[in-house]
Amino acid sequence: DVKVTQSSRYLVKRTGEKVFLECVQDMDHENMFWYRQDPGLGLRLIYFSYDVKMKEKGDIPEGYSVSREKKERFSLILESASTNQTSMYLCASSSRDRGRGEKLFFGSGTQLSVL
Amino acid sequence: KQEVTQIPAALSVPEGENLVLNCSFTDSAIYNLQWFRQDPGKGLTSLLLIQSSQREQTSGRLNASLDKSSGRSTLYIAASQPGDSATYLCAVKGKLQFGAGTQVVVTP
């Protein structure tokens, strides 16, 4: 089965710190995504990537950047963390192979608290 | 813009009762629809994926139907168990859009 692994389950950082959230998938998926999930706001797409070194802005990219140097790894970077970035961050991946249905697989999430 | 709605937002049923969860979408030009389960503080677990050319998918006690013309999908969970308590989300792919979810509690 597909495994999407997020490096940390819980993370506590201070305002102004640079934060790296790492995501690794083991199924050779082309597509990778970063979402944040907040109560009452649902899932919101931050960035996605369709290939190595490719990135596209989602609905709420402000304050974030991403890096995809290898196909299996997609990193989310908070350049200068702020308290309003306290949230659950979810990574997902899918194949671009329409024969596999482009099924979306999620990691277990990182709960980030910025103090 | 695609809008995805899940009603009700919360549901409580006694153990053994069948669950019926609804997902509505405004644009019928979808590629697929996926149902997920989320436990508190965890990621999303995929339950069923229905391609746009399909009418339904089944896995064990779960059955999901898709009616593109009316913009609706329904997830049926037969003979509910306390372990089915979770939030259930649907996601519609054209541009991927998630519903807000239905929080389900199954009481023993």
mmCIF file with all atom_site columns, C-alpha atoms in Angstrom:
data_model
loop_
_atom_site.group_PDB
_atom_site.id
_atom_site.type_symbol
_atom_site.label_atom_id
_atom_site.label_alt_id
_atom_site.label_comp_id
_atom_site.label_asym_id
_atom_site.label_entity_id
_atom_site.label_seq_id
_atom_site.pdbx_PDB_ins_code
_atom_site.Cartn_x
_atom_site.Cartn_y
_atom_site.Cartn_z
_atom_site.occupancy
_atom_site.B_iso_or_equiv
_atom_site.pdbx_formal_charge
_atom_site.auth_seq_id
_atom_site.auth_comp_id
_atom_site.auth_asym_id
_atom_site.auth_atom_id
_atom_site.pdbx_PDB_model_num
ATOM 1   C CA . ASP A 1 1   ? 0.000   0.000  0.000   1.00 0.00 ? 1   ASP A CA 1
ATOM 2   C CA . VAL A 1 2   ? 1.059   3.574  -0.573  1.00 0.00 ? 2   VAL A CA 1
ATOM 3   C CA . LYS A 1 3   ? 2.853   5.232  2.269   1.00 0.00 ? 3   LYS A CA 1
ATOM 4   C CA . VAL A 1 4   ? 3.031   8.991  2.678   1.00 0.00 ? 4   VAL A CA 1
ATOM 5   C CA . THR A 1 5   ? 5.262   9.874  5.609   1.00 0.00 ? 5   THR A CA 1
ATOM 6   C CA . GLN A 1 6   ? 5.393   13.238 7.323   1.00 0.00 ? 6   GLN A CA 1
ATOM 7   C CA . SER A 1 7   ? 8.499   13.745 9.405   1.00 0.00 ? 7   SER A CA 1
ATOM 8   C CA . SER A 1 8   ? 6.839   15.064 12.566  1.00 0.00 ? 8   SER A CA 1
ATOM 9   C CA . ARG A 1 9   ? 3.445   14.495 14.210  1.00 0.00 ? 9   ARG A CA 1
ATOM 10  C CA . TYR A 1 10  ? 3.769   17.477 16.524  1.00 0.00 ? 10  TYR A CA 1
ATOM 11  C CA . LEU A 1 11  ? 5.969   20.523 16.224  1.00 0.00 ? 11  LEU A CA 1
ATOM 12  C CA . VAL A 1 12  ? 6.272   23.599 18.426  1.00 0.00 ? 12  VAL A CA 1
ATOM 13  C CA . LYS A 1 13  ? 8.119   26.632 17.050  1.00 0.00 ? 13  LYS A CA 1
ATOM 14  C CA . ARG A 1 14  ? 8.587   30.252 17.987  1.00 0.00 ? 14  ARG A CA 1
ATOM 15  C CA . THR A 1 15  ? 7.426   33.263 16.012  1.00 0.00 ? 15  THR A CA 1
ATOM 16  C CA . GLY A 1 16  ? 9.976   34.252 13.378  1.00 0.00 ? 16  GLY A CA 1
ATOM 17  C CA . GLU A 1 17  ? 11.630  30.831 13.129  1.00 0.00 ? 17  GLU A CA 1
ATOM 18  C CA . LYS A 1 18  ? 12.146  29.162 9.781   1.00 0.00 ? 18  LYS A CA 1
ATOM 19  C CA . VAL A 1 19  ? 10.215  25.895 9.747   1.00 0.00 ? 19  VAL A CA 1
ATOM 20  C CA . PHE A 1 20  ? 10.633  22.899 7.473   1.00 0.00 ? 20  PHE A CA 1
ATOM 21  C CA . LEU A 1 21  ? 7.922   20.269 7.086   1.00 0.00 ? 21  LEU A CA 1
ATOM 22  C CA . GLU A 1 22  ? 9.017   17.187 5.203   1.00 0.00 ? 22  GLU A CA 1
ATOM 23  C CA . CYS A 1 23  ? 6.922   14.699 3.265   1.00 0.00 ? 23  CYS A CA 1
ATOM 24  C CA . VAL A 1 24  ? 8.075   11.497 1.586   1.00 0.00 ? 24  VAL A CA 1
ATOM 25  C CA . GLN A 1 25  ? 6.042   9.078  -0.535  1.00 0.00 ? 25  GLN A CA 1
ATOM 26  C CA . ASP A 1 26  ? 7.139   5.619  -1.612  1.00 0.00 ? 26  ASP A CA 1
ATOM 27  C CA . MET A 1 27  ? 4.958   4.952  -4.678  1.00 0.00 ? 27  MET A CA 1
ATOM 28  C CA . ASP A 1 28  ? 6.692   6.968  -7.372  1.00 0.00 ? 28  ASP A CA 1
ATOM 29  C CA . HIS A 1 29  ? 3.808   9.438  -7.541  1.00 0.00 ? 29  HIS A CA 1
ATOM 30  C CA . GLU A 1 30  ? 4.210   12.445 -9.768  1.00 0.00 ? 30  GLU A CA 1
ATOM 31  C CA . ASN A 1 31  ? 1.782   14.691 -7.895  1.00 0.00 ? 31  ASN A CA 1
ATOM 32  C CA . MET A 1 32  ? 2.330   15.951 -4.372  1.00 0.00 ? 32  MET A CA 1
ATOM 33  C CA . PHE A 1 33  ? 0.305   18.439 -2.337  1.00 0.00 ? 33  PHE A CA 1
ATOM 34  C CA . TRP A 1 34  ? 0.428   20.445 0.880   1.00 0.00 ? 34  TRP A CA 1
ATOM 35  C CA . TYR A 1 35  ? -2.796  21.343 2.664   1.00 0.00 ? 35  TYR A CA 1
ATOM 36  C CA . ARG A 1 36  ? -3.581  22.998 5.931   1.00 0.00 ? 36  ARG A CA 1
ATOM 37  C CA . GLN A 1 37  ? -6.686  22.127 7.917   1.00 0.00 ? 37  GLN A CA 1
ATOM 38  C CA . ASP A 1 38  ? -8.333  24.454 10.406  1.00 0.00 ? 38  ASP A CA 1
ATOM 39  C CA . PRO A 1 39  ? -11.610 24.064 12.313  1.00 0.00 ? 39  PRO A CA 1
ATOM 40  C CA . GLY A 1 40  ? -14.452 25.651 10.386  1.00 0.00 ? 40  GLY A CA 1
ATOM 41  C CA . LEU A 1 41  ? -12.295 26.293 7.305   1.00 0.00 ? 41  LEU A CA 1
ATOM 42  C CA . GLY A 1 42  ? -11.754 22.744 6.097   1.00 0.00 ? 42  GLY A CA 1
ATOM 43  C CA . LEU A 1 43  ? -8.830  21.731 3.912   1.00 0.00 ? 43  LEU A CA 1
ATOM 44  C CA . ARG A 1 44  ? -7.095  24.482 1.997   1.00 0.00 ? 44  ARG A CA 1
ATOM 45  C CA . LEU A 1 45  ? -4.453  23.890 -0.647  1.00 0.00 ? 45  LEU A CA 1
ATOM 46  C CA . ILE A 1 46  ? -1.157  25.689 -0.053  1.00 0.00 ? 46  ILE A CA 1
ATOM 47  C CA . TYR A 1 47  ? 1.072   24.403 -2.877  1.00 0.00 ? 47  TYR A CA 1
ATOM 48  C CA . PHE A 1 48  ? 1.276   21.450 -5.202  1.00 0.00 ? 48  PHE A CA 1
ATOM 49  C CA . SER A 1 49  ? 3.830   19.921 -7.524  1.00 0.00 ? 49  SER A CA 1
ATOM 50  C CA . TYR A 1 50  ? 3.360   17.860 -10.678 1.00 0.00 ? 50  TYR A CA 1
ATOM 51  C CA . ASP A 1 51  ? 6.995   16.921 -11.129 1.00 0.00 ? 51  ASP A CA 1
ATOM 52  C CA . VAL A 1 52  ? 10.464  17.353 -9.755  1.00 0.00 ? 52  VAL A CA 1
ATOM 53  C CA . LYS A 1 53  ? 11.405  21.033 -9.468  1.00 0.00 ? 53  LYS A CA 1
ATOM 54  C CA . MET A 1 54  ? 7.850   22.025 -10.504 1.00 0.00 ? 54  MET A CA 1
ATOM 55  C CA . LYS A 1 55  ? 5.578   23.895 -8.144  1.00 0.00 ? 55  LYS A CA 1
ATOM 56  C CA . GLU A 1 56  ? 2.246   25.629 -8.387  1.00 0.00 ? 56  GLU A CA 1
ATOM 57  C CA . LYS A 1 57  ? 0.529   27.946 -5.934  1.00 0.00 ? 57  LYS A CA 1
ATOM 58  C CA . GLY A 1 58  ? -2.651  26.741 -4.365  1.00 0.00 ? 58  GLY A CA 1
ATOM 59  C CA . ASP A 1 59  ? -5.333  28.824 -2.708  1.00 0.00 ? 59  ASP A CA 1
ATOM 60  C CA . ILE A 1 60  ? -3.307  30.162 0.232   1.00 0.00 ? 60  ILE A CA 1
ATOM 61  C CA . PRO A 1 61  ? 0.428   30.276 -0.652  1.00 0.00 ? 61  PRO A CA 1
ATOM 62  C CA . GLU A 1 62  ? 1.258   33.491 1.210   1.00 0.00 ? 62  GLU A CA 1
ATOM 63  C CA . GLY A 1 63  ? 3.900   32.970 3.878   1.00 0.00 ? 63  GLY A CA 1
ATOM 64  C CA . TYR A 1 64  ? 4.917   29.564 2.504   1.00 0.00 ? 64  TYR A CA 1
ATOM 65  C CA . SER A 1 65  ? 7.335   28.164 -0.031  1.00 0.00 ? 65  SER A CA 1
ATOM 66  C CA . VAL A 1 66  ? 8.036   24.629 -1.213  1.00 0.00 ? 66  VAL A CA 1
ATOM 67  C CA . SER A 1 67  ? 10.867  22.533 -2.563  1.00 0.00 ? 67  SER A CA 1
ATOM 68  C CA . ARG A 1 68  ? 10.820  19.385 -4.660  1.00 0.00 ? 68  ARG A CA 1
ATOM 69  C CA . GLU A 1 69  ? 14.349  18.321 -5.514  1.00 0.00 ? 69  GLU A CA 1
ATOM 70  C CA . LYS A 1 70  ? 13.554  14.603 -5.656  1.00 0.00 ? 70  LYS A CA 1
ATOM 71  C CA . LYS A 1 71  ? 10.403  12.907 -6.885  1.00 0.00 ? 71  LYS A CA 1
ATOM 72  C CA . GLU A 1 72  ? 9.627   11.247 -3.569  1.00 0.00 ? 72  GLU A CA 1
ATOM 73  C CA . ARG A 1 73  ? 10.111  14.293 -1.342  1.00 0.00 ? 73  ARG A CA 1
ATOM 74  C CA . PHE A 1 74  ? 8.099   17.497 -1.065  1.00 0.00 ? 74  PHE A CA 1
ATOM 75  C CA . SER A 1 75  ? 9.037   20.059 1.566   1.00 0.00 ? 75  SER A CA 1
ATOM 76  C CA . LEU A 1 76  ? 6.942   22.914 2.918   1.00 0.00 ? 76  LEU A CA 1
ATOM 77  C CA . ILE A 1 77  ? 8.854   25.899 4.270   1.00 0.00 ? 77  ILE A CA 1
ATOM 78  C CA . LEU A 1 78  ? 7.544   28.606 6.558   1.00 0.00 ? 78  LEU A CA 1
ATOM 79  C CA . GLU A 1 79  ? 10.095  31.363 6.006   1.00 0.00 ? 79  GLU A CA 1
ATOM 80  C CA . SER A 1 80  ? 9.213   33.260 9.203   1.00 0.00 ? 80  SER A CA 1
ATOM 81  C CA . ALA A 1 81  ? 6.611   31.448 11.257  1.00 0.00 ? 81  ALA A CA 1
ATOM 82  C CA . SER A 1 82  ? 3.701   33.429 12.622  1.00 0.00 ? 82  SER A CA 1
ATOM 83  C CA . THR A 1 83  ? 1.000   32.515 15.129  1.00 0.00 ? 83  THR A CA 1
ATOM 84  C CA . ASN A 1 84  ? -1.651  32.430 12.395  1.00 0.00 ? 84  ASN A CA 1
ATOM 85  C CA . GLN A 1 85  ? 0.230   29.523 10.836  1.00 0.00 ? 85  GLN A CA 1
ATOM 86  C CA . THR A 1 86  ? -0.634  27.317 13.792  1.00 0.00 ? 86  THR A CA 1
ATOM 87  C CA . SER A 1 87  ? -2.528  24.514 12.111  1.00 0.00 ? 87  SER A CA 1
ATOM 88  C CA . MET A 1 88  ? -2.655  20.875 11.062  1.00 0.00 ? 88  MET A CA 1
ATOM 89  C CA . TYR A 1 89  ? -0.567  20.399 7.919   1.00 0.00 ? 89  TYR A CA 1
ATOM 90  C CA . LEU A 1 90  ? -1.362  17.499 5.619   1.00 0.00 ? 90  LEU A CA 1
ATOM 91  C CA . CYS A 1 91  ? 0.726   16.170 2.763   1.00 0.00 ? 91  CYS A CA 1
ATOM 92  C CA . ALA A 1 92  ? -0.811  14.109 -0.032  1.00 0.00 ? 92  ALA A CA 1
ATOM 93  C CA . SER A 1 93  ? 0.312   12.392 -3.210  1.00 0.00 ? 93  SER A CA 1
ATOM 94  C CA . SER A 1 94  ? -1.261  10.827 -6.281  1.00 0.00 ? 94  SER A CA 1
ATOM 95  C CA . SER A 1 95  ? -0.246  9.226  -9.525  1.00 0.00 ? 95  SER A CA 1
ATOM 96  C CA . ARG A 1 96  ? -0.791  11.032 -12.809 1.00 0.00 ? 96  ARG A CA 1
ATOM 97  C CA . ASP A 1 97  ? -1.561  7.669  -14.383 1.00 0.00 ? 97  ASP A CA 1
ATOM 98  C CA . ARG A 1 98  ? -5.248  7.800  -15.245 1.00 0.00 ? 98  ARG A CA 1
ATOM 99  C CA . GLY A 1 99  ? -5.319  4.017  -15.204 1.00 0.00 ? 99  GLY A CA 1
ATOM 100 C CA . ARG A 1 100 ? -4.669  4.218  -11.471 1.00 0.00 ? 100 ARG A CA 1
ATOM 101 C CA . GLY A 1 101 ? -7.490  6.708  -11.116 1.00 0.00 ? 101 GLY A CA 1
ATOM 102 C CA . GLU A 1 102 ? -5.380  9.482  -9.634  1.00 0.00 ? 102 GLU A CA 1
ATOM 103 C CA . LYS A 1 103 ? -6.345  8.302  -6.162  1.00 0.00 ? 103 LYS A CA 1
ATOM 104 C CA . LEU A 1 104 ? -5.171  10.671 -3.452  1.00 0.00 ? 104 LEU A CA 1
ATOM 105 C CA . PHE A 1 105 ? -3.204  9.379  -0.450  1.00 0.00 ? 105 PHE A CA 1
ATOM 106 C CA . PHE A 1 106 ? -2.535  11.410 2.698   1.00 0.00 ? 106 PHE A CA 1
ATOM 107 C CA . GLY A 1 107 ? 0.100   11.404 5.376   1.00 0.00 ? 107 GLY A CA 1
ATOM 108 C CA . SER A 1 108 ? -0.793  11.332 9.060   1.00 0.00 ? 108 SER A CA 1
ATOM 109 C CA . GLY A 1 109 ? -0.426  15.085 9.457   1.00 0.00 ? 109 GLY A CA 1
ATOM 110 C CA . THR A 1 110 ? 1.791   17.490 11.391  1.00 0.00 ? 110 THR A CA 1
ATOM 111 C CA . GLN A 1 111 ? 0.182   19.585 14.106  1.00 0.00 ? 111 GLN A CA 1
ATOM 112 C CA . LEU A 1 112 ? 2.237   22.781 14.175  1.00 0.00 ? 112 LEU A CA 1
ATOM 113 C CA . SER A 1 113 ? 1.997   25.251 17.034  1.00 0.00 ? 113 SER A CA 1
ATOM 114 C CA . VAL A 1 114 ? 3.689   28.638 16.652  1.00 0.00 ? 114 VAL A CA 1
ATOM 115 C CA . LEU A 1 115 ? 4.137   30.467 19.951  1.00 0.00 ? 115 LEU A CA 1
ATOM 116 C CA . LYS B 2 1   ? -16.121 27.488 -9.201  1.00 0.00 ? 1   LYS B CA 1
ATOM 117 C CA . GLN B 2 2   ? -16.890 24.007 -7.886  1.00 0.00 ? 2   GLN B CA 1
ATOM 118 C CA . GLU B 2 3   ? -18.642 23.990 -4.525  1.00 0.00 ? 3   GLU B CA 1
ATOM 119 C CA . VAL B 2 4   ? -18.881 20.814 -2.469  1.00 0.00 ? 4   VAL B CA 1
ATOM 120 C CA . THR B 2 5   ? -21.405 20.512 0.345   1.00 0.00 ? 5   THR B CA 1
ATOM 121 C CA . GLN B 2 6   ? -21.849 17.800 2.933   1.00 0.00 ? 6   GLN B CA 1
ATOM 122 C CA . ILE B 2 7   ? -25.061 17.752 4.902   1.00 0.00 ? 7   ILE B CA 1
ATOM 123 C CA . PRO B 2 8   ? -25.560 17.100 7.759   1.00 0.00 ? 8   PRO B CA 1
ATOM 124 C CA . ALA B 2 9   ? -22.440 18.450 9.442   1.00 0.00 ? 9   ALA B CA 1
ATOM 125 C CA . ALA B 2 10  ? -22.892 15.974 12.288  1.00 0.00 ? 10  ALA B CA 1
ATOM 126 C CA . LEU B 2 11  ? -24.791 12.744 12.787  1.00 0.00 ? 11  LEU B CA 1
ATOM 127 C CA . SER B 2 12  ? -25.312 10.421 15.726  1.00 0.00 ? 12  SER B CA 1
ATOM 128 C CA . VAL B 2 13  ? -26.733 6.904  15.317  1.00 0.00 ? 13  VAL B CA 1
ATOM 129 C CA . PRO B 2 14  ? -27.052 3.819  17.500  1.00 0.00 ? 14  PRO B CA 1
ATOM 130 C CA . GLU B 2 15  ? -24.843 0.854  16.754  1.00 0.00 ? 15  GLU B CA 1
ATOM 131 C CA . GLY B 2 16  ? -26.238 -1.428 14.060  1.00 0.00 ? 16  GLY B CA 1
ATOM 132 C CA . GLU B 2 17  ? -28.077 1.285  12.175  1.00 0.00 ? 17  GLU B CA 1
ATOM 133 C CA . ASN B 2 18  ? -27.111 1.998  8.558   1.00 0.00 ? 18  ASN B CA 1
ATOM 134 C CA . LEU B 2 19  ? -25.344 5.294  7.880   1.00 0.00 ? 19  LEU B CA 1
ATOM 135 C CA . VAL B 2 20  ? -26.153 7.479  4.890   1.00 0.00 ? 20  VAL B CA 1
ATOM 136 C CA . LEU B 2 21  ? -23.779 10.354 4.175   1.00 0.00 ? 21  LEU B CA 1
ATOM 137 C CA . ASN B 2 22  ? -24.354 12.890 1.424   1.00 0.00 ? 22  ASN B CA 1
ATOM 138 C CA . CYS B 2 23  ? -22.042 14.900 -0.791  1.00 0.00 ? 23  CYS B CA 1
ATOM 139 C CA . SER B 2 24  ? -23.339 17.498 -3.278  1.00 0.00 ? 24  SER B CA 1
ATOM 140 C CA . PHE B 2 25  ? -21.351 19.347 -5.920  1.00 0.00 ? 25  PHE B CA 1
ATOM 141 C CA . THR B 2 26  ? -22.291 22.176 -8.261  1.00 0.00 ? 26  THR B CA 1
ATOM 142 C CA . ASP B 2 27  ? -20.292 21.358 -11.402 1.00 0.00 ? 27  ASP B CA 1
ATOM 143 C CA . SER B 2 28  ? -21.032 17.945 -12.922 1.00 0.00 ? 28  SER B CA 1
ATOM 144 C CA . ALA B 2 29  ? -17.871 18.000 -15.081 1.00 0.00 ? 29  ALA B CA 1
ATOM 145 C CA . ILE B 2 30  ? -15.858 15.968 -12.613 1.00 0.00 ? 30  ILE B CA 1
ATOM 146 C CA . TYR B 2 31  ? -13.069 13.465 -13.174 1.00 0.00 ? 31  TYR B CA 1
ATOM 147 C CA . ASN B 2 32  ? -13.593 11.401 -10.025 1.00 0.00 ? 32  ASN B CA 1
ATOM 148 C CA . LEU B 2 33  ? -14.950 11.566 -6.481  1.00 0.00 ? 33  LEU B CA 1
ATOM 149 C CA . GLN B 2 34  ? -13.189 10.165 -3.451  1.00 0.00 ? 34  GLN B CA 1
ATOM 150 C CA . TRP B 2 35  ? -14.480 9.477  0.060   1.00 0.00 ? 35  TRP B CA 1
ATOM 151 C CA . PHE B 2 36  ? -12.179 9.745  3.058   1.00 0.00 ? 36  PHE B CA 1
ATOM 152 C CA . ARG B 2 37  ? -12.336 9.060  6.750   1.00 0.00 ? 37  ARG B CA 1
ATOM 153 C CA . GLN B 2 38  ? -10.509 11.202 9.310   1.00 0.00 ? 38  GLN B CA 1
ATOM 154 C CA . ASP B 2 39  ? -10.016 10.339 12.962  1.00 0.00 ? 39  ASP B CA 1
ATOM 155 C CA . PRO B 2 40  ? -9.360  13.201 15.423  1.00 0.00 ? 40  PRO B CA 1
ATOM 156 C CA . GLY B 2 41  ? -5.867  14.633 15.040  1.00 0.00 ? 41  GLY B CA 1
ATOM 157 C CA . LYS B 2 42  ? -4.981  12.262 12.207  1.00 0.00 ? 42  LYS B CA 1
ATOM 158 C CA . GLY B 2 43  ? -4.607  12.354 8.456   1.00 0.00 ? 43  GLY B CA 1
ATOM 159 C CA . LEU B 2 44  ? -7.195  11.300 5.895   1.00 0.00 ? 44  LEU B CA 1
ATOM 160 C CA . THR B 2 45  ? -7.682  7.647  5.020   1.00 0.00 ? 45  THR B CA 1
ATOM 161 C CA . SER B 2 46  ? -9.053  6.860  1.575   1.00 0.00 ? 46  SER B CA 1
ATOM 162 C CA . LEU B 2 47  ? -12.211 4.754  1.619   1.00 0.00 ? 47  LEU B CA 1
ATOM 163 C CA . LEU B 2 48  ? -13.524 4.651  -1.937  1.00 0.00 ? 48  LEU B CA 1
ATOM 164 C CA . LEU B 2 49  ? -12.743 6.269  -5.281  1.00 0.00 ? 49  LEU B CA 1
ATOM 165 C CA . ILE B 2 50  ? -15.433 6.515  -7.970  1.00 0.00 ? 50  ILE B CA 1
ATOM 166 C CA . GLN B 2 51  ? -14.423 7.435  -11.489 1.00 0.00 ? 51  GLN B CA 1
ATOM 167 C CA . SER B 2 52  ? -16.735 9.731  -13.437 1.00 0.00 ? 52  SER B CA 1
ATOM 168 C CA . SER B 2 53  ? -17.736 6.850  -15.703 1.00 0.00 ? 53  SER B CA 1
ATOM 169 C CA . GLN B 2 54  ? -18.818 4.687  -12.757 1.00 0.00 ? 54  GLN B CA 1
ATOM 170 C CA . ARG B 2 55  ? -22.104 4.676  -10.844 1.00 0.00 ? 55  ARG B CA 1
ATOM 171 C CA . GLU B 2 56  ? -20.892 3.049  -7.636  1.00 0.00 ? 56  GLU B CA 1
ATOM 172 C CA . GLN B 2 57  ? -18.059 1.405  -5.760  1.00 0.00 ? 57  GLN B CA 1
ATOM 173 C CA . THR B 2 58  ? -18.196 -1.100 -2.936  1.00 0.00 ? 58  THR B CA 1
ATOM 174 C CA . SER B 2 59  ? -15.755 -2.223 -0.283  1.00 0.00 ? 59  SER B CA 1
ATOM 175 C CA . GLY B 2 60  ? -16.974 -4.451 2.513   1.00 0.00 ? 60  GLY B CA 1
ATOM 176 C CA . ARG B 2 61  ? -19.695 -2.617 4.456   1.00 0.00 ? 61  ARG B CA 1
ATOM 177 C CA . LEU B 2 62  ? -19.148 0.547  2.402   1.00 0.00 ? 62  LEU B CA 1
ATOM 178 C CA . ASN B 2 63  ? -20.934 1.484  -0.775  1.00 0.00 ? 63  ASN B CA 1
ATOM 179 C CA . ALA B 2 64  ? -20.618 4.801  -2.578  1.00 0.00 ? 64  ALA B CA 1
ATOM 180 C CA . SER B 2 65  ? -22.845 5.930  -5.429  1.00 0.00 ? 65  SER B CA 1
ATOM 181 C CA . LEU B 2 66  ? -22.342 8.740  -7.904  1.00 0.00 ? 66  LEU B CA 1
ATOM 182 C CA . ASP B 2 67  ? -24.977 10.628 -9.887  1.00 0.00 ? 67  ASP B CA 1
ATOM 183 C CA . LYS B 2 68  ? -23.195 13.303 -11.900 1.00 0.00 ? 68  LYS B CA 1
ATOM 184 C CA . SER B 2 69  ? -26.341 14.664 -13.503 1.00 0.00 ? 69  SER B CA 1
ATOM 185 C CA . SER B 2 70  ? -27.804 15.606 -10.132 1.00 0.00 ? 70  SER B CA 1
ATOM 186 C CA . GLY B 2 71  ? -24.423 16.485 -8.610  1.00 0.00 ? 71  GLY B CA 1
ATOM 187 C CA . ARG B 2 72  ? -24.645 13.983 -5.775  1.00 0.00 ? 72  ARG B CA 1
ATOM 188 C CA . SER B 2 73  ? -22.740 11.155 -4.170  1.00 0.00 ? 73  SER B CA 1
ATOM 189 C CA . THR B 2 74  ? -23.897 9.048  -1.254  1.00 0.00 ? 74  THR B CA 1
ATOM 190 C CA . LEU B 2 75  ? -21.790 6.925  1.062   1.00 0.00 ? 75  LEU B CA 1
ATOM 191 C CA . TYR B 2 76  ? -23.623 4.052  2.729   1.00 0.00 ? 76  TYR B CA 1
ATOM 192 C CA . ILE B 2 77  ? -22.129 2.265  5.716   1.00 0.00 ? 77  ILE B CA 1
ATOM 193 C CA . ALA B 2 78  ? -24.050 -0.860 6.623   1.00 0.00 ? 78  ALA B CA 1
ATOM 194 C CA . ALA B 2 79  ? -24.545 -2.049 10.193  1.00 0.00 ? 79  ALA B CA 1
ATOM 195 C CA . SER B 2 80  ? -22.573 0.759  11.821  1.00 0.00 ? 80  SER B CA 1
ATOM 196 C CA . GLN B 2 81  ? -20.124 0.065  14.661  1.00 0.00 ? 81  GLN B CA 1
ATOM 197 C CA . PRO B 2 82  ? -18.606 2.364  17.308  1.00 0.00 ? 82  PRO B CA 1
ATOM 198 C CA . GLY B 2 83  ? -15.326 2.101  15.382  1.00 0.00 ? 83  GLY B CA 1
ATOM 199 C CA . ASP B 2 84  ? -17.006 3.891  12.468  1.00 0.00 ? 84  ASP B CA 1
ATOM 200 C CA . SER B 2 85  ? -17.089 7.088  14.549  1.00 0.00 ? 85  SER B CA 1
ATOM 201 C CA . ALA B 2 86  ? -15.031 9.632  12.614  1.00 0.00 ? 86  ALA B CA 1
ATOM 202 C CA . THR B 2 87  ? -15.384 12.540 10.226  1.00 0.00 ? 87  THR B CA 1
ATOM 203 C CA . TYR B 2 88  ? -16.144 11.584 6.637   1.00 0.00 ? 88  TYR B CA 1
ATOM 204 C CA . LEU B 2 89  ? -15.086 13.874 3.805   1.00 0.00 ? 89  LEU B CA 1
ATOM 205 C CA . CYS B 2 90  ? -15.731 13.760 0.099   1.00 0.00 ? 90  CYS B CA 1
ATOM 206 C CA . ALA B 2 91  ? -13.388 15.254 -2.495  1.00 0.00 ? 91  ALA B CA 1
ATOM 207 C CA . VAL B 2 92  ? -14.402 16.066 -6.050  1.00 0.00 ? 92  VAL B CA 1
ATOM 208 C CA . LYS B 2 93  ? -11.745 16.142 -8.739  1.00 0.00 ? 93  LYS B CA 1
ATOM 209 C CA . GLY B 2 94  ? -11.830 18.425 -11.655 1.00 0.00 ? 94  GLY B CA 1
ATOM 210 C CA . LYS B 2 95  ? -9.849  20.935 -9.730  1.00 0.00 ? 95  LYS B CA 1
ATOM 211 C CA . LEU B 2 96  ? -9.744  19.039 -6.444  1.00 0.00 ? 96  LEU B CA 1
ATOM 212 C CA . GLN B 2 97  ? -12.279 20.424 -3.964  1.00 0.00 ? 97  GLN B CA 1
ATOM 213 C CA . PHE B 2 98  ? -13.127 19.024 -0.522  1.00 0.00 ? 98  PHE B CA 1
ATOM 214 C CA . GLY B 2 99  ? -16.358 19.114 1.390   1.00 0.00 ? 99  GLY B CA 1
ATOM 215 C CA . ALA B 2 100 ? -16.310 20.247 5.031   1.00 0.00 ? 100 ALA B CA 1
ATOM 216 C CA . GLY B 2 101 ? -17.134 16.750 6.237   1.00 0.00 ? 101 GLY B CA 1
ATOM 217 C CA . THR B 2 102 ? -19.792 14.979 8.282   1.00 0.00 ? 102 THR B CA 1
ATOM 218 C CA . GLN B 2 103 ? -18.872 14.096 11.857  1.00 0.00 ? 103 GLN B CA 1
ATOM 219 C CA . VAL B 2 104 ? -20.333 10.716 12.744  1.00 0.00 ? 104 VAL B CA 1
ATOM 220 C CA . VAL B 2 105 ? -20.809 9.264  16.214  1.00 0.00 ? 105 VAL B CA 1
ATOM 221 C CA . VAL B 2 106 ? -21.986 5.666  16.578  1.00 0.00 ? 106 VAL B CA 1
ATOM 222 C CA . THR B 2 107 ? -23.210 4.982  20.103  1.00 0.00 ? 107 THR B CA 1
ATOM 223 C CA . PRO B 2 108 ? -22.973 1.474  21.608  1.00 0.00 ? 108 PRO B CA 1
#
